[in-house]
PDB file of C-alpha atoms in Angstrom:
ATOM      1  CA  UNK Q  29     -15.305  17.130   2.732  1.00  0.00           C
ATOM      2  CA  UNK Q  30     -16.214  18.446   6.474  1.00  0.00           C
ATOM      3  CA  UNK Q  31     -14.428  21.765   7.742  1.00  0.00           C
ATOM      4  CA  UNK Q  32     -12.527  19.729  10.222  1.00  0.00           C
ATOM      5  CA  UNK Q  33     -11.241  17.283   7.699  1.00  0.00           C
ATOM      6  CA  UNK Q  34     -10.603  20.532   5.558  1.00  0.00           C
ATOM      7  CA  UNK Q  35      -9.166  22.326   8.550  1.00  0.00           C
ATOM      8  CA  UNK Q  36      -6.209  19.122   9.309  1.00  0.00           C
ATOM      9  CA  UNK Q  37      -5.705  18.957   5.334  1.00  0.00           C
ATOM     10  CA  UNK Q  38      -4.708  22.735   5.271  1.00  0.00           C
ATOM     11  CA  UNK Q  39      -3.018  22.337   8.918  1.00  0.00           C
ATOM     12  CA  UNK Q  40      -0.784  19.561   7.385  1.00  0.00           C
ATOM     13  CA  UNK Q  41      -0.127  21.353   4.172  1.00  0.00           C
ATOM     14  CA  UNK Q  42       0.945  24.454   6.277  1.00  0.00           C
ATOM     15  CA  UNK Q  43       3.327  21.978   8.044  1.00  0.00           C
ATOM     16  CA  UNK Q  44       4.982  20.799   4.602  1.00  0.00           C
ATOM     17  CA  UNK Q  45       5.264  24.764   3.602  1.00  0.00           C
ATOM     18  CA  UNK Q  46       7.443  25.333   6.635  1.00  0.00           C
ATOM     19  CA  UNK Q  47       9.361  22.278   6.223  1.00  0.00           C
ATOM     20  CA  UNK Q  48      10.022  22.893   2.410  1.00  0.00           C
ATOM     21  CA  UNK Q  49      11.219  26.374   3.594  1.00  0.00           C
ATOM     22  CA  UNK Q  50      13.887  24.997   6.255  1.00  0.00           C
ATOM     23  CA  UNK Q  51      14.843  22.275   4.151  1.00  0.00           C
ATOM     24  CA  UNK Q  52      15.413  24.985   1.214  1.00  0.00           C
ATOM     25  CA  UNK Q  53      17.717  26.416   3.335  1.00  0.00           C
ATOM     26  CA  UNK Q  54      19.785  24.003   4.401  1.00  0.00           C
ATOM     27  CA  UNK Q  55      20.214  22.859   0.604  1.00  0.00           C
ATOM     28  CA  UNK Q  56      21.318  26.209   0.269  1.00  0.00           C
ATOM     29  CA  UNK Q  57      23.592  26.157   2.794  1.00  0.00           C
ATOM     30  CA  UNK Q  58      25.101  23.077   2.440  1.00  0.00           C
ATOM     31  CA  UNK Q  59      25.481  23.951  -1.614  1.00  0.00           C
ATOM     32  CA  UNK Q  60      23.235  20.999  -2.668  1.00  0.00           C
ATOM     33  CA  UNK Q  61      20.898  20.402  -5.429  1.00  0.00           C
ATOM     34  CA  UNK Q  62      17.436  19.052  -4.925  1.00  0.00           C
ATOM     35  CA  UNK Q  63      13.847  19.507  -5.461  1.00  0.00           C
ATOM     36  CA  UNK Q  64      11.144  19.163  -2.584  1.00  0.00           C
ATOM     37  CA  UNK Q  65       8.207  17.971  -3.367  1.00  0.00           C
ATOM     38  CA  UNK Q  66       5.436  18.251  -0.845  1.00  0.00           C
ATOM     39  CA  UNK Q  67       2.392  15.400   0.087  1.00  0.00           C
ATOM     40  CA  UNK Q  68      -0.361  14.451   2.447  1.00  0.00           C
ATOM     41  CA  UNK Q  69      -0.129  10.937   3.550  1.00  0.00           C
ATOM     42  CA  UNK Q  70      -1.837   8.875   6.061  1.00  0.00           C
ATOM     43  CA  UNK Q  71      -2.715  12.086   7.953  1.00  0.00           C
ATOM     44  CA  UNK Q  72       0.977  13.760   8.194  1.00  0.00           C
ATOM     45  CA  UNK Q  73       2.710  15.987   6.309  1.00  0.00           C
ATOM     46  CA  UNK Q  74       5.359  13.959   4.102  1.00  0.00           C
ATOM     47  CA  UNK Q  75       8.453  16.000   2.166  1.00  0.00           C
ATOM     48  CA  UNK Q  76      10.979  14.633  -0.178  1.00  0.00           C
ATOM     49  CA  UNK Q  77      14.126  15.864  -1.359  1.00  0.00           C
ATOM     50  CA  UNK Q  78      14.642  14.281  -4.698  1.00  0.00           C
ATOM     51  CA  UNK Q  79      17.637  14.941  -7.638  1.00  0.00           C
ATOM     52  CA  UNK Q  80      18.060  14.329 -10.903  1.00  0.00           C
ATOM     53  CA  UNK Q  81      21.362  12.929  -9.399  1.00  0.00           C
ATOM     54  CA  UNK Q  82      20.102  10.547  -6.066  1.00  0.00           C
ATOM     55  CA  UNK Q  83      23.436  10.195  -5.297  1.00  0.00           C
ATOM     56  CA  UNK Q  84      24.314  13.857  -4.831  1.00  0.00           C
ATOM     57  CA  UNK Q  85      22.142  13.310  -1.862  1.00  0.00           C
ATOM     58  CA  UNK Q  86      24.043  10.598  -0.306  1.00  0.00           C
ATOM     59  CA  UNK Q  87      25.411  12.784   2.511  1.00  0.00           C
ATOM     60  CA  UNK Q  88      21.702  13.816   3.656  1.00  0.00           C
ATOM     61  CA  UNK Q  89      20.898   9.942   4.137  1.00  0.00           C
ATOM     62  CA  UNK Q  90      24.185   9.057   5.508  1.00  0.00           C
ATOM     63  CA  UNK Q  91      24.648   5.307   6.731  1.00  0.00           C
ATOM     64  CA  UNK Q  92      21.289   3.129   7.632  1.00  0.00           C
ATOM     65  CA  UNK Q  93      19.455   6.092   7.127  1.00  0.00           C
ATOM     66  CA  UNK Q  94      21.265   8.211  10.243  1.00  0.00           C
ATOM     67  CA  UNK Q  95      20.996  11.101   8.739  1.00  0.00           C
ATOM     68  CA  UNK Q  96      17.672  11.687   7.369  1.00  0.00           C
ATOM     69  CA  UNK Q  97      16.310  10.412  10.706  1.00  0.00           C
ATOM     70  CA  UNK Q  98      18.028  13.417  11.950  1.00  0.00           C
ATOM     71  CA  UNK Q  99      17.190  15.906   9.794  1.00  0.00           C
ATOM     72  CA  UNK Q 100      13.863  14.568   9.983  1.00  0.00           C
ATOM     73  CA  UNK Q 101      13.588  15.619  13.743  1.00  0.00           C
ATOM     74  CA  UNK Q 102      15.543  18.842  12.909  1.00  0.00           C
ATOM     75  CA  UNK Q 103      12.333  19.621  10.412  1.00  0.00           C
ATOM     76  CA  UNK Q 104       9.601  18.686  12.832  1.00  0.00           C
ATOM     77  CA  UNK Q 105      11.378  20.836  15.731  1.00  0.00           C
ATOM     78  CA  UNK Q 106      11.499  23.945  13.222  1.00  0.00           C
ATOM     79  CA  UNK Q 107       7.911  23.312  12.291  1.00  0.00           C
ATOM     80  CA  UNK Q 108       7.123  22.734  15.806  1.00  0.00           C
ATOM     81  CA  UNK Q 109       8.912  26.564  16.835  1.00  0.00           C
ATOM     82  CA  UNK Q 110       6.589  28.092  14.067  1.00  0.00           C
ATOM     83  CA  UNK Q 111       3.426  26.437  14.689  1.00  0.00           C
ATOM     84  CA  UNK Q 112       3.440  25.960  18.489  1.00  0.00           C
ATOM     85  CA  UNK Q 113       2.440  22.161  17.955  1.00  0.00           C
ATOM     86  CA  UNK Q 114       4.401  18.646  17.791  1.00  0.00           C
ATOM     87  CA  UNK Q 115       4.618  17.855  14.018  1.00  0.00           C
ATOM     88  CA  UNK Q 116       4.703  14.050  12.778  1.00  0.00           C
ATOM     89  CA  UNK Q 117       6.078  14.712   9.276  1.00  0.00           C
ATOM     90  CA  UNK Q 118       7.797  12.466   7.156  1.00  0.00           C
ATOM     91  CA  UNK Q 119      10.976  13.405   5.582  1.00  0.00           C
ATOM     92  CA  UNK Q 120      12.502  11.270   2.729  1.00  0.00           C
ATOM     93  CA  UNK Q 121      15.470  12.003   0.762  1.00  0.00           C
ATOM     94  CA  UNK Q 122      16.306  10.363  -2.922  1.00  0.00           C
ATOM     95  CA  UNK Q 123      13.565   7.828  -1.987  1.00  0.00           C
ATOM     96  CA  UNK Q 124      15.561   5.995   0.743  1.00  0.00           C
ATOM     97  CA  UNK Q 125      12.407   5.725   3.229  1.00  0.00           C
ATOM     98  CA  UNK Q 126      10.239   4.370   0.119  1.00  0.00           C
ATOM     99  CA  UNK Q 127      12.962   1.761  -0.868  1.00  0.00           C
ATOM    100  CA  UNK Q 128      13.435   1.103   3.004  1.00  0.00           C
ATOM    101  CA  UNK Q 129       9.436   0.399   3.193  1.00  0.00           C
ATOM    102  CA  UNK Q 130       9.641  -1.903   0.619  1.00  0.00           C
ATOM    103  CA  UNK Q 131      12.471  -3.872   2.041  1.00  0.00           C
ATOM    104  CA  UNK Q 132      10.861  -4.347   5.533  1.00  0.00           C
ATOM    105  CA  UNK Q 133       7.743  -5.324   4.145  1.00  0.00           C
ATOM    106  CA  UNK Q 134       9.699  -8.002   2.457  1.00  0.00           C
ATOM    107  CA  UNK Q 135      11.591  -8.798   5.302  1.00  0.00           C
ATOM    108  CA  UNK Q 136       8.246  -9.177   7.335  1.00  0.00           C
ATOM    109  CA  UNK Q 137       6.368 -10.941   5.155  1.00  0.00           C
ATOM    110  CA  UNK Q 138       9.442 -13.546   5.060  1.00  0.00           C
ATOM    111  CA  UNK Q 139       9.225 -13.604   8.796  1.00  0.00           C
ATOM    112  CA  UNK Q 140       5.028 -14.307   8.725  1.00  0.00           C
ATOM    113  CA  UNK Q 141       6.364 -17.442   6.165  1.00  0.00           C
ATOM    114  CA  UNK Q 142       8.795 -18.713   8.678  1.00  0.00           C
ATOM    115  CA  UNK Q 143       6.190 -18.380  11.537  1.00  0.00           C
ATOM    116  CA  UNK Q 144       3.909 -20.209   9.692  1.00  0.00           C
ATOM    117  CA  UNK Q 145       6.016 -22.921   8.997  1.00  0.00           C
ATOM    118  CA  UNK Q 146       7.321 -23.507  12.400  1.00  0.00           C
ATOM    119  CA  UNK Q 147       5.101 -21.783  14.688  1.00  0.00           C
ATOM    120  CA  UNK Q 148       7.671 -20.264  16.439  1.00  0.00           C
ATOM    121  CA  UNK Q 149       7.638 -16.006  17.392  1.00  0.00           C
ATOM    122  CA  UNK Q 150       9.888 -14.454  15.039  1.00  0.00           C
ATOM    123  CA  UNK Q 151      12.334 -11.508  16.326  1.00  0.00           C
ATOM    124  CA  UNK Q 152      13.361  -9.223  13.903  1.00  0.00           C
ATOM    125  CA  UNK Q 153      16.680  -7.089  13.827  1.00  0.00           C
ATOM    126  CA  UNK Q 154      16.353  -3.680  15.829  1.00  0.00           C
ATOM    127  CA  UNK Q 155      14.877  -1.247  13.914  1.00  0.00           C
ATOM    128  CA  UNK Q 156      13.788   2.803  14.537  1.00  0.00           C
ATOM    129  CA  UNK Q 157      10.200   3.366  15.311  1.00  0.00           C
ATOM    130  CA  UNK Q 158       9.198   4.337  11.584  1.00  0.00           C
ATOM    131  CA  UNK Q 159      10.439   0.687  10.920  1.00  0.00           C
ATOM    132  CA  UNK Q 160       8.986  -0.967  13.339  1.00  0.00           C
ATOM    133  CA  UNK Q 161       5.371   0.726  12.493  1.00  0.00           C
ATOM    134  CA  UNK Q 162       5.985  -0.480   9.033  1.00  0.00           C
ATOM    135  CA  UNK Q 163       6.586  -4.154  10.068  1.00  0.00           C
ATOM    136  CA  UNK Q 164       3.559  -3.704  12.586  1.00  0.00           C
ATOM    137  CA  UNK Q 165       0.937  -2.845   9.649  1.00  0.00           C
ATOM    138  CA  UNK Q 166       2.375  -5.559   7.531  1.00  0.00           C
ATOM    139  CA  UNK Q 167       1.541  -8.335  10.389  1.00  0.00           C
ATOM    140  CA  UNK Q 168      -1.758  -6.609  11.115  1.00  0.00           C
ATOM    141  CA  UNK Q 169      -2.872  -6.795   7.026  1.00  0.00           C
ATOM    142  CA  UNK Q 170      -1.974 -10.144   7.625  1.00  0.00           C
ATOM    143  CA  UNK Q 171      -4.211 -11.092  10.620  1.00  0.00           C
ATOM    144  CA  UNK Q 172      -1.424 -11.771  12.958  1.00  0.00           C
ATOM    145  CA  UNK Q 173      -0.202  -9.902  16.133  1.00  0.00           C
ATOM    146  CA  UNK Q 174       3.095  -8.227  17.158  1.00  0.00           C
ATOM    147  CA  UNK Q 175       4.778  -6.765  19.447  1.00  0.00           C
ATOM    148  CA  UNK Q 176       7.856  -4.546  20.091  1.00  0.00           C
ATOM    149  CA  UNK Q 177      10.492  -5.471  22.949  1.00  0.00           C
ATOM    150  CA  UNK Q 178      13.856  -4.427  23.857  1.00  0.00           C
ATOM    151  CA  UNK Q 179      15.050  -0.912  24.725  1.00  0.00           C
ATOM    152  CA  UNK Q 180      16.176   1.707  22.232  1.00  0.00           C
ATOM    153  CA  UNK Q 181      18.374   1.629  20.156  1.00  0.00           C
ATOM    154  CA  UNK Q 182      17.931  -2.319  20.285  1.00  0.00           C
ATOM    155  CA  UNK Q 183      13.790  -2.065  20.322  1.00  0.00           C
ATOM    156  CA  UNK Q 184      12.478  -4.961  17.513  1.00  0.00           C
ATOM    157  CA  UNK Q 185       9.406  -6.375  16.415  1.00  0.00           C
ATOM    158  CA  UNK Q 186       8.277  -9.568  17.652  1.00  0.00           C
ATOM    159  CA  UNK Q 187       5.772 -11.529  15.707  1.00  0.00           C
ATOM    160  CA  UNK Q 188       3.559 -13.987  17.430  1.00  0.00           C
ATOM    161  CA  UNK Q 189       1.723 -17.170  16.440  1.00  0.00           C
ATOM    162  CA  UNK Q 190      -2.183 -16.801  16.447  1.00  0.00           C
ATOM    163  CA  UNK Q 191      -2.461 -19.082  19.142  1.00  0.00           C
ATOM    164  CA  UNK Q 192      -0.163 -16.764  21.893  1.00  0.00           C
ATOM    165  CA  UNK Q 193      -2.529 -13.856  20.784  1.00  0.00           C
ATOM    166  CA  UNK Q 194      -4.520 -12.392  23.641  1.00  0.00           C
ATOM    167  CA  UNK Q 195      -7.993 -10.949  22.178  1.00  0.00           C
ATOM    168  CA  UNK Q 196      -8.226  -8.693  24.771  1.00  0.00           C
ATOM    169  CA  UNK Q 197      -4.618  -7.600  25.436  1.00  0.00           C
ATOM    170  CA  UNK Q 198      -4.079  -4.052  25.553  1.00  0.00           C
ATOM    171  CA  UNK Q 199      -0.436  -4.339  24.387  1.00  0.00           C
ATOM    172  CA  UNK Q 200      -1.557  -6.620  21.234  1.00  0.00           C
ATOM    173  CA  UNK Q 201       0.325  -4.111  18.263  1.00  0.00           C
ATOM    174  CA  UNK Q 202       2.078  -1.235  19.847  1.00  0.00           C
ATOM    175  CA  UNK Q 203       1.504   2.285  17.949  1.00  0.00           C
ATOM    176  CA  UNK Q 204       4.965   3.227  17.050  1.00  0.00           C
ATOM    177  CA  UNK Q 205       5.270   6.811  16.503  1.00  0.00           C
ATOM    178  CA  UNK Q 206       7.688   7.666  14.013  1.00  0.00           C
TER     179      UNK Q 206
END
C-alpha cells in the first residue's frame, strides 16, 4: 500500500471517528440507544447507527429518509468544522440506505428491461443525489447511458437507448455527489 493510499485511508478513518463522536452526542441528547459502526467504502467514510430494535431509530430515519439525509449533512458539517475539509461521508441508520439501495437497483433493472423491450427512454421518479448515483451506477454496469434532468427536488434519472448515446458527449453520465 502506497504512502498516499495509507494517508487517504487514515484521513477517512479520522472522518469516521469524528462523525461517530458527533453522532454519539446526538444519541445521548435524544436519549436513544444505538451502536455506531465505522467503515471506509468506495473512497469515503461510512458510518451506520444500528440498534437491536431498528424501529427504535425510526425517528432518525424519517419519512422517505428525510431525517437521515439531514443528519448526514449536519454530520458532514461537524466533520468539516473539525478538519477544515469537505466531507463526503455516508450515514446510514438502521439499514435504511442499504435497503433503499437494493430497492433502487431492482427499480433500475426493471426500467432497463422496459427500455430493452420498447426502445423508449425510461424516466425514473425524482430522487436525491445518493439515489440517482445508485441508478447511474447500475445503468453504467449494464453498458447503457443515463442522464439526470430537472431541478432539485424534482431531479430524475433518464435511461437512454444505446442508439441515442453520444459516444463523445461530456454529459454521458452525470457524476452525482451524494
